[in-house]
Amino acid sequence: MQTQAVIDHITGWLKDYHAAAHSKGFVVGVSGGIDSAVVSILAARTGLPTLLLEMPIRQKEDQRERALAHIEDLKQRFPNVKALSVDLTPSFNTFAETVEVDESEYPAKQLALANARSRLRMTTLYYYGQINGFLVTGTGNKVEDFGVGFFTKYGDGGVDISPIGDLLKTQVYELAAELEVIESIQKAQPTDGLWDTDRTDEQQMGATYPELEWAMSVHGWNRPEDFEGRQREVLEIYIRLHQAMQHKINPIPVCEIPLKLLNGS
């Protein structure tokens, strides 16, 4: 990959979209992860107003430390960057208490709460985006957004633009090195940070990003039966996740009413 050329291309694309949309800048949620770090730097490189939001919800201390260190680094490097820390923990706690149910009766409760965290952050991003006239800038990569659906529908999937949606996770890491993302973020295990317990992306999906990228490259051309051992297992994982994610990326189904019913004939 021509890393610097890709960086310049995305930066130019962001500037062009900003101009066409008549926006005033960008707002990016910063989590302490590699994707949001890369996207926030790309937005900052445009020279346009860029607002970084740190939005902890019962967050692990190491995740917060990485996010805040990254924000401080960008504020030193780019005069067009501003930042806010918006503690959403009290709001989320109130929500969780209000909708409390018996987990033995509703086993999907914890997953629903994890997704609620992401949706609360989306609401916050759009609030600050609207009052400032900024574009909500997505941080999803190609594997997550179009491969395995590792994002929350109407949560982190709810954005105005997606600068790195055509890049694999390993390519995002290449950009991170070139963009001089702080070392603690480059070395951290990927996690979505939506759970009270430590859960890495690999633990949740059952495969590493390089493994899933391999599966994306062979899916459609090969079947699991064409492989053995770990490769077969990974392709089976990928196919299962890819099939399950379709409702996240396909248009909302609309019930079409026959004209004869609408016309009353």
CSV table of N, CA and C in Angstrom, one decimal, residues 53-178:
chain,number,residue,atom,x,y,z
A,53,LEU,N,-14.4,14.1,20.8
A,53,LEU,CA,-15.2,13.9,22.0
A,53,LEU,C,-14.7,12.6,22.6
A,54,GLU,N,-14.4,12.7,23.9
A,54,GLU,CA,-14.1,11.5,24.7
A,54,GLU,C,-15.4,11.3,25.5
A,55,MET,N,-16.0,10.1,25.4
A,55,MET,CA,-17.3,9.8,26.0
A,55,MET,C,-17.3,8.6,26.8
A,56,PRO,N,-16.7,8.6,28.0
A,56,PRO,CA,-16.6,7.4,28.8
A,56,PRO,C,-18.0,7.0,29.4
A,57,ILE,N,-18.2,5.6,29.3
A,57,ILE,CA,-19.3,5.0,30.0
A,57,ILE,C,-18.8,3.8,30.8
A,58,ARG,N,-18.6,4.0,32.1
A,58,ARG,CA,-18.0,2.9,32.9
A,58,ARG,C,-16.7,2.4,32.3
A,59,GLN,N,-15.9,3.3,31.8
A,59,GLN,CA,-14.8,2.9,31.0
A,59,GLN,C,-13.6,2.4,31.8
A,60,LYS,N,-12.9,1.5,31.3
A,60,LYS,CA,-11.7,1.0,31.9
A,60,LYS,C,-10.6,2.1,31.9
A,61,GLU,N,-9.9,2.2,33.0
A,61,GLU,CA,-9.0,3.4,33.1
A,61,GLU,C,-7.9,3.4,32.0
A,62,ASP,N,-7.4,2.3,31.6
A,62,ASP,CA,-6.4,2.3,30.5
A,62,ASP,C,-6.9,2.8,29.2
A,63,GLN,N,-8.2,2.5,28.9
A,63,GLN,CA,-8.9,3.0,27.7
A,63,GLN,C,-9.0,4.5,27.8
A,64,ARG,N,-9.4,5.0,28.9
A,64,ARG,CA,-9.5,6.5,29.1
A,64,ARG,C,-8.1,7.2,29.0
A,65,GLU,N,-7.1,6.6,29.6
A,65,GLU,CA,-5.8,7.1,29.5
A,65,GLU,C,-5.3,7.2,28.1
A,66,ARG,N,-5.5,6.2,27.3
A,66,ARG,CA,-5.1,6.2,25.9
A,66,ARG,C,-5.8,7.3,25.1
A,67,ALA,N,-7.1,7.4,25.4
A,67,ALA,CA,-7.9,8.4,24.6
A,67,ALA,C,-7.5,9.8,25.0
A,68,LEU,N,-7.3,10.1,26.3
A,68,LEU,CA,-6.9,11.4,26.7
A,68,LEU,C,-5.5,11.8,26.2
A,69,ALA,N,-4.6,10.8,26.3
A,69,ALA,CA,-3.2,11.0,25.8
A,69,ALA,C,-3.2,11.3,24.3
A,70,HIS,N,-4.0,10.6,23.5
A,70,HIS,CA,-4.1,10.9,22.1
A,70,HIS,C,-4.7,12.3,21.8
A,71,ILE,N,-5.7,12.7,22.6
A,71,ILE,CA,-6.3,14.0,22.4
A,71,ILE,C,-5.3,15.1,22.7
A,72,GLU,N,-4.5,14.9,23.8
A,72,GLU,CA,-3.5,15.9,24.1
A,72,GLU,C,-2.4,16.0,23.0
A,73,ASP,N,-2.1,14.8,22.5
A,73,ASP,CA,-1.1,14.8,21.4
A,73,ASP,C,-1.6,15.6,20.2
A,74,LEU,N,-2.8,15.4,19.8
A,74,LEU,CA,-3.4,16.1,18.7
A,74,LEU,C,-3.5,17.6,18.9
A,75,LYS,N,-3.9,18.0,20.1
A,75,LYS,CA,-4.0,19.4,20.4
A,75,LYS,C,-2.7,20.1,20.3
A,76,GLN,N,-1.6,19.3,20.6
A,76,GLN,CA,-0.3,19.9,20.5
A,76,GLN,C,0.2,20.0,19.0
A,77,ARG,N,-0.3,19.1,18.2
A,77,ARG,CA,0.2,19.0,16.8
A,77,ARG,C,-0.7,19.8,15.9
A,78,PHE,N,-2.0,20.0,16.2
A,78,PHE,CA,-2.9,20.7,15.3
A,78,PHE,C,-3.6,21.8,15.9
A,79,PRO,N,-3.4,23.0,15.5
A,79,PRO,CA,-4.1,24.2,16.2
A,79,PRO,C,-5.6,24.2,15.9
A,80,ASN,N,-6.1,23.4,14.9
A,80,ASN,CA,-7.5,23.4,14.6
A,80,ASN,C,-8.3,22.4,15.4
A,81,VAL,N,-7.6,21.7,16.3
A,81,VAL,CA,-8.3,20.6,17.1
A,81,VAL,C,-8.7,21.2,18.5
A,82,LYS,N,-10.0,20.9,18.8
A,82,LYS,CA,-10.5,21.1,20.1
A,82,LYS,C,-11.1,19.8,20.7
A,83,ALA,N,-11.3,19.8,22.0
A,83,ALA,CA,-11.7,18.5,22.6
A,83,ALA,C,-12.6,18.8,23.7
A,84,LEU,N,-13.5,17.8,24.0
A,84,LEU,CA,-14.4,17.8,25.1
A,84,LEU,C,-14.4,16.4,25.7
A,85,SER,N,-14.5,16.3,27.0
A,85,SER,CA,-14.8,15.0,27.7
A,85,SER,C,-16.2,15.1,28.2
A,86,VAL,N,-17.0,14.2,27.8
A,86,VAL,CA,-18.4,14.2,28.1
A,86,VAL,C,-18.7,12.8,28.9
A,87,ASP,N,-18.8,12.9,30.2
A,87,ASP,CA,-19.0,11.7,31.0
A,87,ASP,C,-20.4,11.2,30.8
A,88,LEU,N,-20.6,10.1,30.1
A,88,LEU,CA,-22.0,9.6,29.9
A,88,LEU,C,-22.4,8.5,30.9
A,89,THR,N,-21.5,8.2,31.8
A,89,THR,CA,-21.8,7.2,32.8
A,89,THR,C,-23.1,7.5,33.6
A,90,PRO,N,-23.3,8.7,34.2
A,90,PRO,CA,-24.5,8.9,34.9
A,90,PRO,C,-25.8,8.7,34.1
A,91,SER,N,-25.7,9.2,32.8
A,91,SER,CA,-26.9,9.1,31.9
A,91,SER,C,-27.2,7.6,31.6
A,92,PHE,N,-26.1,6.9,31.4
A,92,PHE,CA,-26.3,5.4,31.1
A,92,PHE,C,-26.8,4.7,32.3
A,93,ASN,N,-26.3,5.0,33.5
A,93,ASN,CA,-26.7,4.3,34.7
A,93,ASN,C,-28.2,4.6,34.9
A,94,THR,N,-28.6,5.8,34.7
A,94,THR,CA,-30.1,6.1,34.8
A,94,THR,C,-30.9,5.3,33.8
A,95,PHE,N,-30.4,5.2,32.6
A,95,PHE,CA,-31.1,4.5,31.6
A,95,PHE,C,-31.2,3.0,32.0
A,96,ALA,N,-30.0,2.4,32.4
A,96,ALA,CA,-30.0,1.0,32.8
A,96,ALA,C,-30.9,0.7,33.9
A,97,GLU,N,-31.0,1.6,34.9
A,97,GLU,CA,-31.9,1.4,36.0
A,97,GLU,C,-33.3,1.5,35.6
A,98,THR,N,-33.6,2.4,34.7
A,98,THR,CA,-35.0,2.6,34.2
A,98,THR,C,-35.5,1.4,33.5
A,99,VAL,N,-34.7,0.7,32.7
A,99,VAL,CA,-35.1,-0.4,31.8
A,99,VAL,C,-34.7,-1.8,32.5
A,100,GLU,N,-34.4,-1.8,33.7
A,100,GLU,CA,-33.9,-3.0,34.4
A,100,GLU,C,-34.9,-4.2,34.2
A,101,VAL,N,-34.4,-5.3,33.8
A,101,VAL,CA,-35.2,-6.5,33.7
A,101,VAL,C,-34.4,-7.7,34.3
A,102,ASP,N,-35.1,-8.8,34.5
A,102,ASP,CA,-34.4,-10.0,35.1
A,102,ASP,C,-33.6,-10.7,34.0
A,103,GLU,N,-32.3,-10.8,34.2
A,103,GLU,CA,-31.5,-11.3,33.1
A,103,GLU,C,-31.8,-12.8,32.9
A,104,SER,N,-32.2,-13.5,33.8
A,104,SER,CA,-32.6,-14.9,33.6
A,104,SER,C,-33.8,-15.1,32.7
A,105,GLU,N,-34.6,-14.1,32.6
A,105,GLU,CA,-35.7,-14.1,31.7
A,105,GLU,C,-35.4,-13.5,30.4
A,106,TYR,N,-34.4,-12.5,30.4
A,106,TYR,CA,-34.0,-11.9,29.2
A,106,TYR,C,-32.5,-12.0,29.0
A,107,PRO,N,-32.0,-13.2,28.5
A,107,PRO,CA,-30.6,-13.4,28.4
A,107,PRO,C,-29.8,-12.5,27.5
A,108,ALA,N,-30.5,-11.7,26.6
A,108,ALA,CA,-29.8,-10.8,25.8
A,108,ALA,C,-29.6,-9.4,26.4
A,109,LYS,N,-29.9,-9.3,27.7
A,109,LYS,CA,-29.8,-8.0,28.4
A,109,LYS,C,-28.5,-7.4,28.3
A,110,GLN,N,-27.4,-8.1,28.6
A,110,GLN,CA,-26.1,-7.5,28.6
A,110,GLN,C,-25.7,-7.0,27.2
A,111,LEU,N,-26.0,-7.7,26.2
A,111,LEU,CA,-25.7,-7.3,24.8
A,111,LEU,C,-26.5,-6.1,24.5
A,112,ALA,N,-27.8,-6.1,24.9
A,112,ALA,CA,-28.6,-4.9,24.6
A,112,ALA,C,-28.1,-3.6,25.3
A,113,LEU,N,-27.6,-3.8,26.5
A,113,LEU,CA,-27.0,-2.7,27.2
A,113,LEU,C,-25.7,-2.2,26.6
A,114,ALA,N,-24.9,-3.2,26.1
A,114,ALA,CA,-23.6,-2.8,25.4
A,114,ALA,C,-24.0,-2.0,24.2
A,115,ASN,N,-25.0,-2.4,23.4
A,115,ASN,CA,-25.3,-1.7,22.2
A,115,ASN,C,-25.9,-0.3,22.6
A,116,ALA,N,-26.6,-0.2,23.8
A,116,ALA,CA,-27.2,1.0,24.2
A,116,ALA,C,-26.1,2.0,24.5
A,117,ARG,N,-24.9,1.6,25.0
A,117,ARG,CA,-23.8,2.5,25.2
A,117,ARG,C,-23.4,3.1,23.9
A,118,SER,N,-23.3,2.3,22.8
A,118,SER,CA,-22.9,2.8,21.5
A,118,SER,C,-23.9,3.8,21.0
A,119,ARG,N,-25.2,3.5,21.2
A,119,ARG,CA,-26.2,4.4,20.7
A,119,ARG,C,-26.3,5.7,21.5
A,120,LEU,N,-26.0,5.7,22.8
A,120,LEU,CA,-25.9,6.9,23.5
A,120,LEU,C,-24.8,7.8,23.0
A,121,ARG,N,-23.6,7.2,22.7
A,121,ARG,CA,-22.5,7.9,22.1
A,121,ARG,C,-22.9,8.5,20.8
A,122,MET,N,-23.6,7.8,20.0
A,122,MET,CA,-24.0,8.3,18.7
A,122,MET,C,-24.9,9.5,18.9
A,123,THR,N,-25.9,9.5,19.8
A,123,THR,CA,-26.7,10.6,20.1
A,123,THR,C,-25.9,11.8,20.5
A,124,THR,N,-24.9,11.6,21.3
A,124,THR,CA,-24.0,12.7,21.8
A,124,THR,C,-23.2,13.3,20.7
A,125,LEU,N,-22.7,12.5,19.8
A,125,LEU,CA,-21.9,13.0,18.7
A,125,LEU,C,-22.8,13.8,17.8
A,126,TYR,N,-24.0,13.4,17.5
A,126,TYR,CA,-24.9,14.2,16.7
A,126,TYR,C,-25.4,15.4,17.3
A,127,TYR,N,-25.5,15.4,18.6
A,127,TYR,CA,-25.8,16.7,19.4
A,127,TYR,C,-24.8,17.7,19.1
A,128,TYR,N,-23.5,17.3,19.4
A,128,TYR,CA,-22.4,18.3,19.2
A,128,TYR,C,-22.2,18.6,17.7
A,129,GLY,N,-22.4,17.6,16.9
A,129,GLY,CA,-22.3,17.9,15.5
A,129,GLY,C,-23.3,18.9,15.0
A,130,GLN,N,-24.5,18.8,15.5
A,130,GLN,CA,-25.6,19.7,15.0
A,130,GLN,C,-25.4,21.1,15.5
A,131,ILE,N,-25.0,21.3,16.8
A,131,ILE,CA,-24.9,22.6,17.4
A,131,ILE,C,-23.7,23.3,16.8
A,132,ASN,N,-22.7,22.6,16.2
A,132,ASN,CA,-21.5,23.2,15.7
A,132,ASN,C,-21.5,23.2,14.1
A,133,GLY,N,-22.5,22.5,13.5
A,133,GLY,CA,-22.5,22.4,12.1
A,133,GLY,C,-21.4,21.5,11.5
A,134,PHE,N,-21.0,20.5,12.4
A,134,PHE,CA,-20.0,19.5,12.0
A,134,PHE,C,-20.5,18.2,11.5
A,135,LEU,N,-19.7,17.5,10.7
A,135,LEU,CA,-20.1,16.2,10.2
A,135,LEU,C,-19.6,15.1,11.2
A,136,VAL,N,-20.5,14.2,11.5
A,136,VAL,CA,-20.2,13.1,12.4
A,136,VAL,C,-19.3,12.1,11.6
A,137,THR,N,-18.1,12.0,12.0
A,137,THR,CA,-17.1,11.3,11.2
A,137,THR,C,-16.9,9.9,11.7
A,138,GLY,N,-17.3,8.8,10.9
A,138,GLY,CA,-17.2,7.5,11.4
A,138,GLY,C,-15.8,6.9,11.5
A,139,THR,N,-15.7,5.9,12.3
A,139,THR,CA,-14.3,5.3,12.6
A,139,THR,C,-14.3,3.8,12.2
A,140,GLY,N,-15.3,3.3,11.5
A,140,GLY,CA,-15.3,1.9,11.2
A,140,GLY,C,-14.4,1.5,10.0
A,141,ASN,N,-13.8,0.4,10.1
A,141,ASN,CA,-13.0,-0.1,9.0
A,141,ASN,C,-13.7,-1.1,8.1
A,142,LYS,N,-13.1,-1.6,7.1
A,142,LYS,CA,-13.8,-2.4,6.1
A,142,LYS,C,-14.2,-3.8,6.7
A,143,VAL,N,-13.3,-4.4,7.5
A,143,VAL,CA,-13.6,-5.7,8.1
A,143,VAL,C,-14.8,-5.6,9.0
A,144,GLU,N,-14.9,-4.6,9.8
A,144,GLU,CA,-16.0,-4.4,10.8
A,144,GLU,C,-17.3,-4.0,10.0
A,145,ASP,N,-17.2,-3.1,9.1
A,145,ASP,CA,-18.4,-2.5,8.5
A,145,ASP,C,-19.0,-3.3,7.4
A,146,PHE,N,-18.1,-4.1,6.7
A,146,PHE,CA,-18.7,-4.8,5.5
A,146,PHE,C,-18.3,-6.3,5.5
A,147,GLY,N,-17.5,-6.7,6.5
A,147,GLY,CA,-17.1,-8.1,6.6
A,147,GLY,C,-17.9,-8.9,7.6
A,148,VAL,N,-17.8,-8.5,8.9
A,148,VAL,CA,-18.4,-9.2,10.0
A,148,VAL,C,-19.4,-8.5,10.8
A,149,GLY,N,-19.7,-7.2,10.4
A,149,GLY,CA,-20.7,-6.4,11.1
A,149,GLY,C,-20.4,-6.2,12.6
A,150,PHE,N,-19.1,-5.9,12.9
A,150,PHE,CA,-18.7,-5.7,14.3
A,150,PHE,C,-18.9,-4.2,14.6
A,151,PHE,N,-20.2,-3.8,14.6
A,151,PHE,CA,-20.6,-2.4,15.0
A,151,PHE,C,-22.0,-2.5,15.4
A,152,THR,N,-22.5,-1.4,16.1
A,152,THR,CA,-23.8,-1.4,16.5
A,152,THR,C,-24.7,-0.6,15.5
A,153,LYS,N,-25.8,-1.2,15.1
A,153,LYS,CA,-26.7,-0.6,14.2
A,153,LYS,C,-27.3,0.6,14.9
A,154,TYR,N,-27.2,1.8,14.3
A,154,TYR,CA,-27.7,3.1,14.8
A,154,TYR,C,-26.8,3.5,16.1
A,155,GLY,N,-25.7,2.9,16.2
A,155,GLY,CA,-24.7,3.3,17.2
A,155,GLY,C,-23.5,3.8,16.5
A,156,ASP,N,-22.4,3.1,16.6
A,156,ASP,CA,-21.2,3.6,15.9
A,156,ASP,C,-21.4,3.4,14.4
A,157,GLY,N,-22.4,2.7,14.0
A,157,GLY,CA,-22.8,2.6,12.5
A,157,GLY,C,-23.5,3.8,12.1
A,158,GLY,N,-24.0,4.7,13.0
A,158,GLY,CA,-24.7,5.9,12.6
A,158,GLY,C,-23.8,7.1,12.4
A,159,VAL,N,-23.4,7.4,11.2
A,159,VAL,CA,-22.4,8.5,11.0
A,159,VAL,C,-22.8,9.2,9.7
A,160,ASP,N,-22.1,10.3,9.4
A,160,ASP,CA,-22.3,11.1,8.2
A,160,ASP,C,-21.4,10.6,7.1
A,161,ILE,N,-20.1,10.3,7.5
A,161,ILE,CA,-19.1,10.0,6.5
A,161,ILE,C,-18.2,8.9,7.1
A,162,SER,N,-17.6,8.1,6.2
A,162,SER,CA,-16.8,7.0,6.7
A,162,SER,C,-15.4,7.0,6.0
A,163,PRO,N,-14.4,7.7,6.5
A,163,PRO,CA,-13.1,7.9,5.9
A,163,PRO,C,-12.3,6.6,5.7
A,164,ILE,N,-12.4,5.6,6.6
A,164,ILE,CA,-11.5,4.5,6.5
A,164,ILE,C,-12.4,3.2,6.3
A,165,GLY,N,-13.6,3.3,5.8
A,165,GLY,CA,-14.4,2.2,5.5
A,165,GLY,C,-14.0,1.3,4.4
A,166,ASP,N,-13.0,1.7,3.6
A,166,ASP,CA,-12.5,0.9,2.5
A,166,ASP,C,-11.1,0.4,2.9
A,167,LEU,N,-10.7,0.5,4.1
A,167,LEU,CA,-9.4,0.0,4.5
A,167,LEU,C,-9.5,-1.2,5.5
A,168,LEU,N,-8.7,-2.2,5.3
A,168,LEU,CA,-8.7,-3.3,6.2
A,168,LEU,C,-8.0,-2.9,7.5
A,169,LYS,N,-8.2,-3.7,8.6
A,169,LYS,CA,-7.7,-3.3,9.9
A,169,LYS,C,-6.1,-3.2,9.8
A,170,THR,N,-5.5,-4.2,9.2
A,170,THR,CA,-4.0,-4.1,9.1
A,170,THR,C,-3.6,-2.9,8.3
A,171,GLN,N,-4.3,-2.4,7.4
A,171,GLN,CA,-4.0,-1.2,6.6
A,171,GLN,C,-4.2,0.0,7.5
A,172,VAL,N,-5.2,0.0,8.4
A,172,VAL,CA,-5.3,1.1,9.4
A,172,VAL,C,-4.1,1.2,10.3
A,173,TYR,N,-3.6,0.0,10.7
A,173,TYR,CA,-2.4,0.0,11.5
A,173,TYR,C,-1.2,0.6,10.7
A,174,GLU,N,-1.1,0.4,9.4
A,174,GLU,CA,0.0,1.0,8.6
A,174,GLU,C,-0.2,2.5,8.6
A,175,LEU,N,-1.4,3.0,8.4
A,175,LEU,CA,-1.6,4.4,8.5
A,175,LEU,C,-1.3,5.0,9.8
A,176,ALA,N,-1.6,4.3,10.9
A,176,ALA,CA,-1.3,4.7,12.3
A,176,ALA,C,0.2,5.0,12.5
A,177,ALA,N,1.0,4.0,12.0
A,177,ALA,CA,2.4,4.2,12.1
A,177,ALA,C,2.9,5.4,11.4
A,178,GLU,N,2.4,5.6,10.1
A,178,GLU,CA,2.8,6.7,9.3
A,178,GLU,C,2.4,8.1,9.9
